XYZ file of C-alpha atoms in Angstrom:
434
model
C -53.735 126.325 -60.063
C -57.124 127.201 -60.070
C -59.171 123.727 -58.900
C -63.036 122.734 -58.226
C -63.888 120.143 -55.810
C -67.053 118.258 -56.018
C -68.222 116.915 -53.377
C -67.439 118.062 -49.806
C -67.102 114.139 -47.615
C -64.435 113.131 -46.672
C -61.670 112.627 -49.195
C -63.440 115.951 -50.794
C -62.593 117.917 -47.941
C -59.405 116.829 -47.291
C -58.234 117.512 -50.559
C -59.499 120.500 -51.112
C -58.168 121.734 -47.776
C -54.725 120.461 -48.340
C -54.364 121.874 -52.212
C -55.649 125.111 -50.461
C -52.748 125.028 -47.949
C -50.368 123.985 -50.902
C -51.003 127.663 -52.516
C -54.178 126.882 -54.944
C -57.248 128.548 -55.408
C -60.102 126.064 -54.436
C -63.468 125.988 -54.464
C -65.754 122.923 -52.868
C -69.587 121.991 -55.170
C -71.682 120.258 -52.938
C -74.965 119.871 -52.825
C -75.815 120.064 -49.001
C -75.862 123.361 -47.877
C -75.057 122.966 -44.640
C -71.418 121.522 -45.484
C -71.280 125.020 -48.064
C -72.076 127.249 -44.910
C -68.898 125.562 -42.489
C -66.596 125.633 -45.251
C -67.506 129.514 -45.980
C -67.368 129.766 -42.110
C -64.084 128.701 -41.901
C -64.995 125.525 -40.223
C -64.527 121.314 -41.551
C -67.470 119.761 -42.258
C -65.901 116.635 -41.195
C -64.001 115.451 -38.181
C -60.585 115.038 -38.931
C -57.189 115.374 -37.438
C -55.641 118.690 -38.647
C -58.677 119.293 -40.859
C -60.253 121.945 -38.993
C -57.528 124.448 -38.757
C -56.318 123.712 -42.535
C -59.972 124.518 -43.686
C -59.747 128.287 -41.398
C -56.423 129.399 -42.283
C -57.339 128.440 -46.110
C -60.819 130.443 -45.840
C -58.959 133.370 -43.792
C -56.564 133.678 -46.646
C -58.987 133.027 -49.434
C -58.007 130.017 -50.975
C -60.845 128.369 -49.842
C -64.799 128.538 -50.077
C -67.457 126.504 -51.158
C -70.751 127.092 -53.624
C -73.602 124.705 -54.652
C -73.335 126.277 -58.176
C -71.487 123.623 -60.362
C -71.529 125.553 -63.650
C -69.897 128.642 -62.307
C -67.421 126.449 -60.167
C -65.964 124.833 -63.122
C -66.115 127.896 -64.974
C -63.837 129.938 -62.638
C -60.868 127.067 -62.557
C -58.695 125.145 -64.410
C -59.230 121.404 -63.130
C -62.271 119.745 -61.678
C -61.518 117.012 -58.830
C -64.694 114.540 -58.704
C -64.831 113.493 -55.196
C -68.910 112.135 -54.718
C -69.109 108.820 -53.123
C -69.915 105.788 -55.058
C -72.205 103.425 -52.466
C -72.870 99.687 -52.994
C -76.338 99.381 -54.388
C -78.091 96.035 -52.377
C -76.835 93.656 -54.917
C -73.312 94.478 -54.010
C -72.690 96.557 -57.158
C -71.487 99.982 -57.845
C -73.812 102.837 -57.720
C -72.601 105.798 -60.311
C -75.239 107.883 -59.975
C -73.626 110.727 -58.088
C -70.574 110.085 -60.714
C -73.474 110.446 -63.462
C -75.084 113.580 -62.254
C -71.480 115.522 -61.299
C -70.335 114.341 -65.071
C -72.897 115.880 -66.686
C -72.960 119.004 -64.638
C -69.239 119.699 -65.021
C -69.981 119.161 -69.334
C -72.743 121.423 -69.395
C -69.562 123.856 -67.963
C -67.340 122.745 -69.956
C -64.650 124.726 -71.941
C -61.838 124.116 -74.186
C -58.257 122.937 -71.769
C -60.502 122.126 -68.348
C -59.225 119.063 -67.044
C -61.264 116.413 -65.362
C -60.064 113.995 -62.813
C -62.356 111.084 -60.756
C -60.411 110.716 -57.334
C -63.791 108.287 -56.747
C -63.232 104.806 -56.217
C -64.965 102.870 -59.516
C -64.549 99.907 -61.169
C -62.055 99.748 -64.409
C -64.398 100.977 -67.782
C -66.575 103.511 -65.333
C -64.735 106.512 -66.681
C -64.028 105.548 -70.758
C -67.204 103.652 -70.558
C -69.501 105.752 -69.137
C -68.499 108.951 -67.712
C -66.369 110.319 -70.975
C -69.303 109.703 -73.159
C -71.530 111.850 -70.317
C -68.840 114.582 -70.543
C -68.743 114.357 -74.603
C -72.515 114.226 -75.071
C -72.935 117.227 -72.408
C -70.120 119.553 -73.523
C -70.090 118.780 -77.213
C -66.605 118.570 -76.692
C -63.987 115.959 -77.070
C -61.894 114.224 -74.331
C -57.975 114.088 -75.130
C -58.259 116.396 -77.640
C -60.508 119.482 -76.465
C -60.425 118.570 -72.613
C -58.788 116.328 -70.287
C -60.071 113.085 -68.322
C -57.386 111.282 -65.334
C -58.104 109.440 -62.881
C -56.686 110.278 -59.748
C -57.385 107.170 -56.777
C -57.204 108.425 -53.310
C -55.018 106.674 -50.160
C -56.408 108.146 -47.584
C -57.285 106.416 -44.383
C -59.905 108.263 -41.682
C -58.104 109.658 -38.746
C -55.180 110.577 -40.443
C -56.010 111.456 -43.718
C -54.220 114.656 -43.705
C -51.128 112.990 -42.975
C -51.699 110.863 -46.013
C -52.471 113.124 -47.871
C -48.635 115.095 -47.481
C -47.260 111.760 -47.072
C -48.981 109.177 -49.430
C -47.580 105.859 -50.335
C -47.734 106.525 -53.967
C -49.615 108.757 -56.608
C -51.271 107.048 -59.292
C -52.457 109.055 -62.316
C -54.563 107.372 -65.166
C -54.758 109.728 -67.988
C -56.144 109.759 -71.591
C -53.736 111.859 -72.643
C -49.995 112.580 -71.314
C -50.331 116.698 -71.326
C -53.818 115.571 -68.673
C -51.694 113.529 -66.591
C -48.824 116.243 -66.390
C -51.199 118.376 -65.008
C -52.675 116.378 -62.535
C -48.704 115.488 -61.638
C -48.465 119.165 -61.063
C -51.018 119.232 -58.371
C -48.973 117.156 -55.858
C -45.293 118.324 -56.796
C -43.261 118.021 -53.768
C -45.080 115.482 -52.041
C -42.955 111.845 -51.373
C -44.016 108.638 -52.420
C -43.270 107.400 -55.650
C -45.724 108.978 -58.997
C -47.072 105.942 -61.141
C -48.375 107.506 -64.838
C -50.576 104.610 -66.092
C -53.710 103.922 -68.134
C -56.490 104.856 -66.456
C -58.146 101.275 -66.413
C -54.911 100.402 -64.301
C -55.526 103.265 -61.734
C -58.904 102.566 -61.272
C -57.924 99.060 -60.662
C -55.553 99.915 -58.224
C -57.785 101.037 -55.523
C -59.645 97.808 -55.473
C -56.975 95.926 -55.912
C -55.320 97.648 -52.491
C -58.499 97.447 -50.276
C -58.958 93.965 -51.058
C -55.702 93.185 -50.188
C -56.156 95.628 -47.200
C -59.259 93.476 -45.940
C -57.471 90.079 -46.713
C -54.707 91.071 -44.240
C -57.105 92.529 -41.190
C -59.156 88.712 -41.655
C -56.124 86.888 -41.962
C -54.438 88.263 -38.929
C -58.223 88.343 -36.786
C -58.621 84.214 -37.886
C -54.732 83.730 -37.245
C -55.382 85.692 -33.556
C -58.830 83.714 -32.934
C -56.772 80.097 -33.811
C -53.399 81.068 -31.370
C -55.926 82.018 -28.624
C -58.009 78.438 -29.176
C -54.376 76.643 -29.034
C -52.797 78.424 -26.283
C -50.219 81.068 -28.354
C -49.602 84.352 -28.303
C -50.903 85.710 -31.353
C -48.337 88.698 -31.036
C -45.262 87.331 -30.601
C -46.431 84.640 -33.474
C -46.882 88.205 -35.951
C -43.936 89.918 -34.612
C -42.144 87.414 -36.164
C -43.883 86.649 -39.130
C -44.024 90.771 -39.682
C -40.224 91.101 -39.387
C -39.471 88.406 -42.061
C -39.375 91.401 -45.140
C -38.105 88.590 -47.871
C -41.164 86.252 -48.314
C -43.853 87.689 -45.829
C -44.003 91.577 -46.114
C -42.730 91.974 -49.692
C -43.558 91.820 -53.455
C -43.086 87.776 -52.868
C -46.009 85.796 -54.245
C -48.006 88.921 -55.171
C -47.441 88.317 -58.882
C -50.425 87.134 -61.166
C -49.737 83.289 -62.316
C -50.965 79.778 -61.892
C -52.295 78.016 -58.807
C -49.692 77.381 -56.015
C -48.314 73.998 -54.907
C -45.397 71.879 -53.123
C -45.139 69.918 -50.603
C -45.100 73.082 -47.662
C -48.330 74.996 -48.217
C -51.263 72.807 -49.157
C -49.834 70.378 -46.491
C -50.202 73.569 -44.103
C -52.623 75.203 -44.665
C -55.202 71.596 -44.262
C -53.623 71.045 -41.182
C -53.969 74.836 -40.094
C -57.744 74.591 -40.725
C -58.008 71.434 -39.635
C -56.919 72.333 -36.117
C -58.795 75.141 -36.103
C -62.112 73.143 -37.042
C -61.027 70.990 -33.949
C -60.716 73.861 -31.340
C -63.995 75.115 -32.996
C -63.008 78.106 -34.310
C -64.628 79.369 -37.484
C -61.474 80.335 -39.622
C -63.539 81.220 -43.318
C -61.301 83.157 -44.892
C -58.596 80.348 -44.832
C -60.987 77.407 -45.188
C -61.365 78.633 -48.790
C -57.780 79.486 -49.846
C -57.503 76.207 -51.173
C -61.098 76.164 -53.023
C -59.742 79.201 -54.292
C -56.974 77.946 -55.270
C -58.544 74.746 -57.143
C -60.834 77.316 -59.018
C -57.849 78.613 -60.851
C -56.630 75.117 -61.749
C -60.319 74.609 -63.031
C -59.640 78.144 -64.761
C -56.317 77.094 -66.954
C -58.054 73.407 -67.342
C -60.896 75.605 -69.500
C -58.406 77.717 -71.295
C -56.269 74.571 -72.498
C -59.591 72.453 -73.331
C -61.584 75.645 -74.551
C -60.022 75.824 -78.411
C -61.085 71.847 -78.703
C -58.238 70.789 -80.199
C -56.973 67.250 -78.669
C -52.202 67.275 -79.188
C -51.452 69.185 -76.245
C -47.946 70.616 -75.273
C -46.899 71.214 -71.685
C -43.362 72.584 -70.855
C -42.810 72.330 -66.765
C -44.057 69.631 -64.460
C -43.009 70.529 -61.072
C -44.408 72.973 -58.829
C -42.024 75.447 -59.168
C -39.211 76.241 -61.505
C -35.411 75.033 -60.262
C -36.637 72.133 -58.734
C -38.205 68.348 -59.225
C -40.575 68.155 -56.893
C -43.599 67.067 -58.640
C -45.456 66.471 -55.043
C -48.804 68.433 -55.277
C -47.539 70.624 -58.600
C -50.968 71.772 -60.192
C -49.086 71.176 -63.180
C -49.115 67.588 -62.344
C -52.941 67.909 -61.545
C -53.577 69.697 -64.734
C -51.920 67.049 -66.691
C -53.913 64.252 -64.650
C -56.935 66.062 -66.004
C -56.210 66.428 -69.540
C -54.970 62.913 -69.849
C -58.409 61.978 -67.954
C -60.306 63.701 -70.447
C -58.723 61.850 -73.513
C -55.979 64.313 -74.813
C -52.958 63.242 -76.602
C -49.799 65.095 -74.062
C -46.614 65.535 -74.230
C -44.469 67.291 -71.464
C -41.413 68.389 -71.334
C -39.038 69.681 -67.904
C -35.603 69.760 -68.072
C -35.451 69.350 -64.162
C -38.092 66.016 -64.481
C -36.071 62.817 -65.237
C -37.896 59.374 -64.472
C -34.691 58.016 -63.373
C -33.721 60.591 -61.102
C -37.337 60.330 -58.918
C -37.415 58.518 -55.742
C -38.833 58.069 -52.353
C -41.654 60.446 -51.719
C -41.673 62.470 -54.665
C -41.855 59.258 -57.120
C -44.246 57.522 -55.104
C -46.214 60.670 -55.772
C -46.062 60.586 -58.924
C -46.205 56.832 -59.391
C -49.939 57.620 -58.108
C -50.978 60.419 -59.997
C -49.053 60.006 -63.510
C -48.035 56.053 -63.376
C -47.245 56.447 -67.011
C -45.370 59.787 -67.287
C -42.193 58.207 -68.366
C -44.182 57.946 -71.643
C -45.169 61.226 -71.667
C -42.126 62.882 -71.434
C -40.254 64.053 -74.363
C -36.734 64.780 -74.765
C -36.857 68.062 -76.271
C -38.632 71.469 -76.663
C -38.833 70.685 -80.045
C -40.053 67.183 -79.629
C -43.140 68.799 -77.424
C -43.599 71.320 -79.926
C -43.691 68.981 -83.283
C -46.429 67.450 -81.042
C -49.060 69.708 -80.082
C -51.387 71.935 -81.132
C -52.055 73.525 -77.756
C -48.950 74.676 -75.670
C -49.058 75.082 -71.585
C -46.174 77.361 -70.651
C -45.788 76.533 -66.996
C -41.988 77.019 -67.090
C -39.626 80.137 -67.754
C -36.822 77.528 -68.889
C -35.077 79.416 -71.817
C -35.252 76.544 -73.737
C -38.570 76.773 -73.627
C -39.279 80.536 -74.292
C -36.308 80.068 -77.506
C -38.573 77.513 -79.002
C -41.684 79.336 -79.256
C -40.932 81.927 -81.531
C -41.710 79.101 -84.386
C -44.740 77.723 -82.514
C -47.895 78.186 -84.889
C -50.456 76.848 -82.524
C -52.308 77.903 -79.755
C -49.986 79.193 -76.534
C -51.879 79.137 -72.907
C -49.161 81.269 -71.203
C -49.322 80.172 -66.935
C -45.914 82.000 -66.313
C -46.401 85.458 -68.383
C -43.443 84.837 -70.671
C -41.123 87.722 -71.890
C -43.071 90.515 -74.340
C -46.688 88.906 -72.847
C -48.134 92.483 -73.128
C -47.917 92.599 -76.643
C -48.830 89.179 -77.532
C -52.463 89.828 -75.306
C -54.206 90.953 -78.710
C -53.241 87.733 -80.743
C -56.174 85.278 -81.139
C -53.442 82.374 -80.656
C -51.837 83.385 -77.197
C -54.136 83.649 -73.645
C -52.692 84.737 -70.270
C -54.173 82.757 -67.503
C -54.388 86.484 -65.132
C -53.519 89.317 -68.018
C-alpha cells in the first residue's frame, strides 16, 4: 500500500519505519527540515531501539523518504496516517492545532478513495466534530462516502516502541465506514494481538482510558512502596504476591462501569490503609481520595434518581453486592438513607434481604441506618413496581429484569441490565456510566 505519514516524532517515525519494513511505500510530511534531511539520509530522527537501522535499510531499498510537501504526499498514496502531537494547552486541555492545520492540508489534496486515519491521541468528538468537517469543507468531498476517516490509537511505549509496534497488545480501528476500517485492518495483517473494529468515539476513548489506568497503577504501586517502607515491609515481596493473584487483582475484575463499591472489606481497608499511612507521615494522595471518589458517584446516582422530580421511588437490591445480605456499608443502603431523608415515598425490594433473617453485625447496621426498613420492603417485584414512578436497578435478580418489560416509568439502571445499549436513546431509561 501506498501510505503518507505526517508528522515525523516519535510514533510518526516508528510507524512509518515499520510499514516500510512490512513492504509499503512510505513517505514522512513534516514540517522541520532537519528531521526530512535524516530520514532522506537514511538516518532516525529519533532515538530508538531498532529504529535506526529500520529507517536505512527502508531508505536503501526505497520504501522510505520524507518531503515537507503535504499536497503532493497525499497525492502519490493511498492512505494518510496523522501522526502530529496534540500538547496540553496551560489549562490542561487539548491543543488541536497541529490536528487542524494537517486536516486541512491533507483536504486541499484530497481525492476520491484516499483514506484518512488520526493515530493522534484526542479526546472522543475531535475527529466527527471537528476534523471531518475540516476535511469536508477543504476537499469538497464527503467522508464515508467519497473518502475515508478511522481512527487508528497508537500503543507504543519509548524504548521499545518497535517491539510494540510488531507485537502490540491489541489494534483498535474506529471507522466511519466498514470498507475504511478494512483498509486500515490491512495495514497491520500478520501482526498478533487481538483487532477491535469499533466506532471511532470508542477508539479514541480507548487511549485515555489506558493511560489513565496506566498512571493509576505507577501511583498506586509508588504510595503502596512509600507506606511498606514507613511500616517496615518489603514492598516487593508485598506486589509479588498481589501481582500473581490473576483472578481479582490482574484481571478484567472490578474494571466494569457500575455503581459505587461497598461491603464490609474495602471501605473498612482502605480508612485504615490511609489512616496508617497519615500516622507514619507519609503523603499517600492518590488513595486518600478513592473513597471521595467513590462518594461522588453515590452523589452522582442520588441526582439521577431525584433529577426527574417525581417523589414514588422503586429500588430493587439492597445489599452491596448481588448473592449476598450484607447490607453493611451497601451504597444502596446509603442511597436509600438519602432519598428517604429527602422526603420520597420508597419501596425496595431484594430477594436476599429478609428482616427476620438479619442479625448481629449486619442488623445492627442496619438498625442504624434504615431503623424502619422492615416497612419499606415489599414482597414482590411487582409490589415495588405498582409503587413507583422512578425505578433504581441495583440488582441483576431475574425477577427483577422479567418485571420491567411492563414498567412505564422512569428506569435509573446502576447494574447495566441486559439490551442497555439500545435502551440509551429512550428519554425514560439513564445508565449511571453509559
Amino acid at each position: 500500500m501506498r501510505i503518507s505519514v505526517f508528522g515525523l516524532g516519535y510514533v510518526g517515525c516508528v510507524s512509518a519505519a515499520c510499514l516500510a519494513s512490512m513492504g509499503h511505500e512510505v513517505v514522512g510530511v513534516d514540517v522541520n527540515p532537519a528531521k526530512i534531511e535524516l530520514v532522506n539520509g537514511g538516518r532516525a530522527p529519533i532515538v530508538e531501539e531498532r529504529i535506526g537501522e529500520l529507517v536505512e535499510r527502508a531508505v536503501r531499498e526505497g520504501r522510505l523518504r520524507a518531503t515537507a510537501d503535504a499536497a503532493a504526499a497525499v497525492g502519490s498514496s493511498d492512505l494518510s496516517l496523522v501522526c502530529v502531537g496534540t500538547p496540553s494547552a496551560p489549562n490542561g486541555s487539548l491543543s488541536t492545532a497541529y490536528l487542524e492545520r494537517v486536516a486541512e492540508q491533507i483536504g486541499r489534496a484530497l481525492r476520491p478513495g484516499h483514506v484518512v486515519v488520526f493515530r493522534s491521541t484526542m479526546l472522543p468528538g475531535t475527529c466527527a466534530e471537528l476534523l471531518i468537517p475540516i476535511l469536508e469543507l477543504s476537499s469538497g468531498l464527503r467522508a464515508g462516502a467519497d473518502f475515508g476517516v478511522a481512527v487508528n490509537p497508537e500503543f507504543l511505549r519509548e524504548g521499545t516502541s518497535v517491539r510494540d509496534f510488531f507485537a502490540p497488545p491489541k489494534t483498535v480501528i474506529g471507522e466511519s465506514d466498514p470498507a475504511s476500517g478494512d483498509v486500515v485492518a490491512g495495514l497491520y495483517e500478520g501482526l498478533p494481538g487481538e483487532v477491535f473494529r469499533v466506532p471511532i468515539p470508542v477508539a479514541e476513548m480507548t487511549k485515555y482510558a489506558d493511560n489513565a489506568f496506566h498512571a493509576v497503577k505507577i501511583g498506586f504501586a509508588n504510595e503502596l512502596g512509600a507506606v511498606c517502607q514507613a511500616l517496615g515491609v518489603d514492598s516487593y515481596q508485598v506486589m509479588d504476591v498481589f501481582l500473581a493473584d490473576r483472578k481479582l487483582n490482574i484481571s478484567p475484575a472490578y474494571l466494569r462501569p457500575g455503581f459505587a463499591f461497598g461491603g464490609s472489606c474495602l471501605p473498612k481497608d482502605l480508612r485504615g490503609l490511609v489512616y496508617a499511612a497519615r500516622k507514619a507521615d507519609v503523603s499517600v494522595p492518590l488513595l486518600s481520595h478513592v473513597l471521595p471518589a467513590n462518594e461522588a458517584h453515590l452523589r452522582r446516582a442520588f441526582d439521577l434518581v431525584t433529577a426527574p422530580g417525581l417523589r414514588k421511588v422503586g429500588l430493587f437490591g439492597l445489599s452491596f453486592k448481588p448473592g449476598t445480605d450484607d447490607l453493611r456499608e451497601s451504597p444502596l443502603v446509603e442511597l436509600a438513607e438519602r432519598l428517604l431523608g429527602k422526603g420520597y415515598d420508597l419501596r425496595i425490594y431484594d430477594a436476599n434481604v429478609s428482616m427476620s433473617r438479619l442479625m448481629g453485625a449486619n442488623r445492627e447496621y442496619i438498625a442504624e441506618r434504615l431503623p424502619h426498613l422492615g416497612d419499606l420492603l415489599a414482597d414482590s417485584v411487582a409490589e415495588v413496581l405498582d409503587h413507583a414512578e422512578v425505578c433504581v436497578i441495583g440488582s441483576t435478580d431475574p425477577a427483577v429484569l422479567d418485571g420491567l418489560d411492563g414498567f412505564r416509568g422512569k428506569v435509573i439502571d446502576l447494574v447495566r441490565v441486559p439490551g442497555a445499549a439500545t435502551h440509551r436513546d429512550r428519554r425514560d431509561y439513564v445508565g449511571i456510566g453509559w
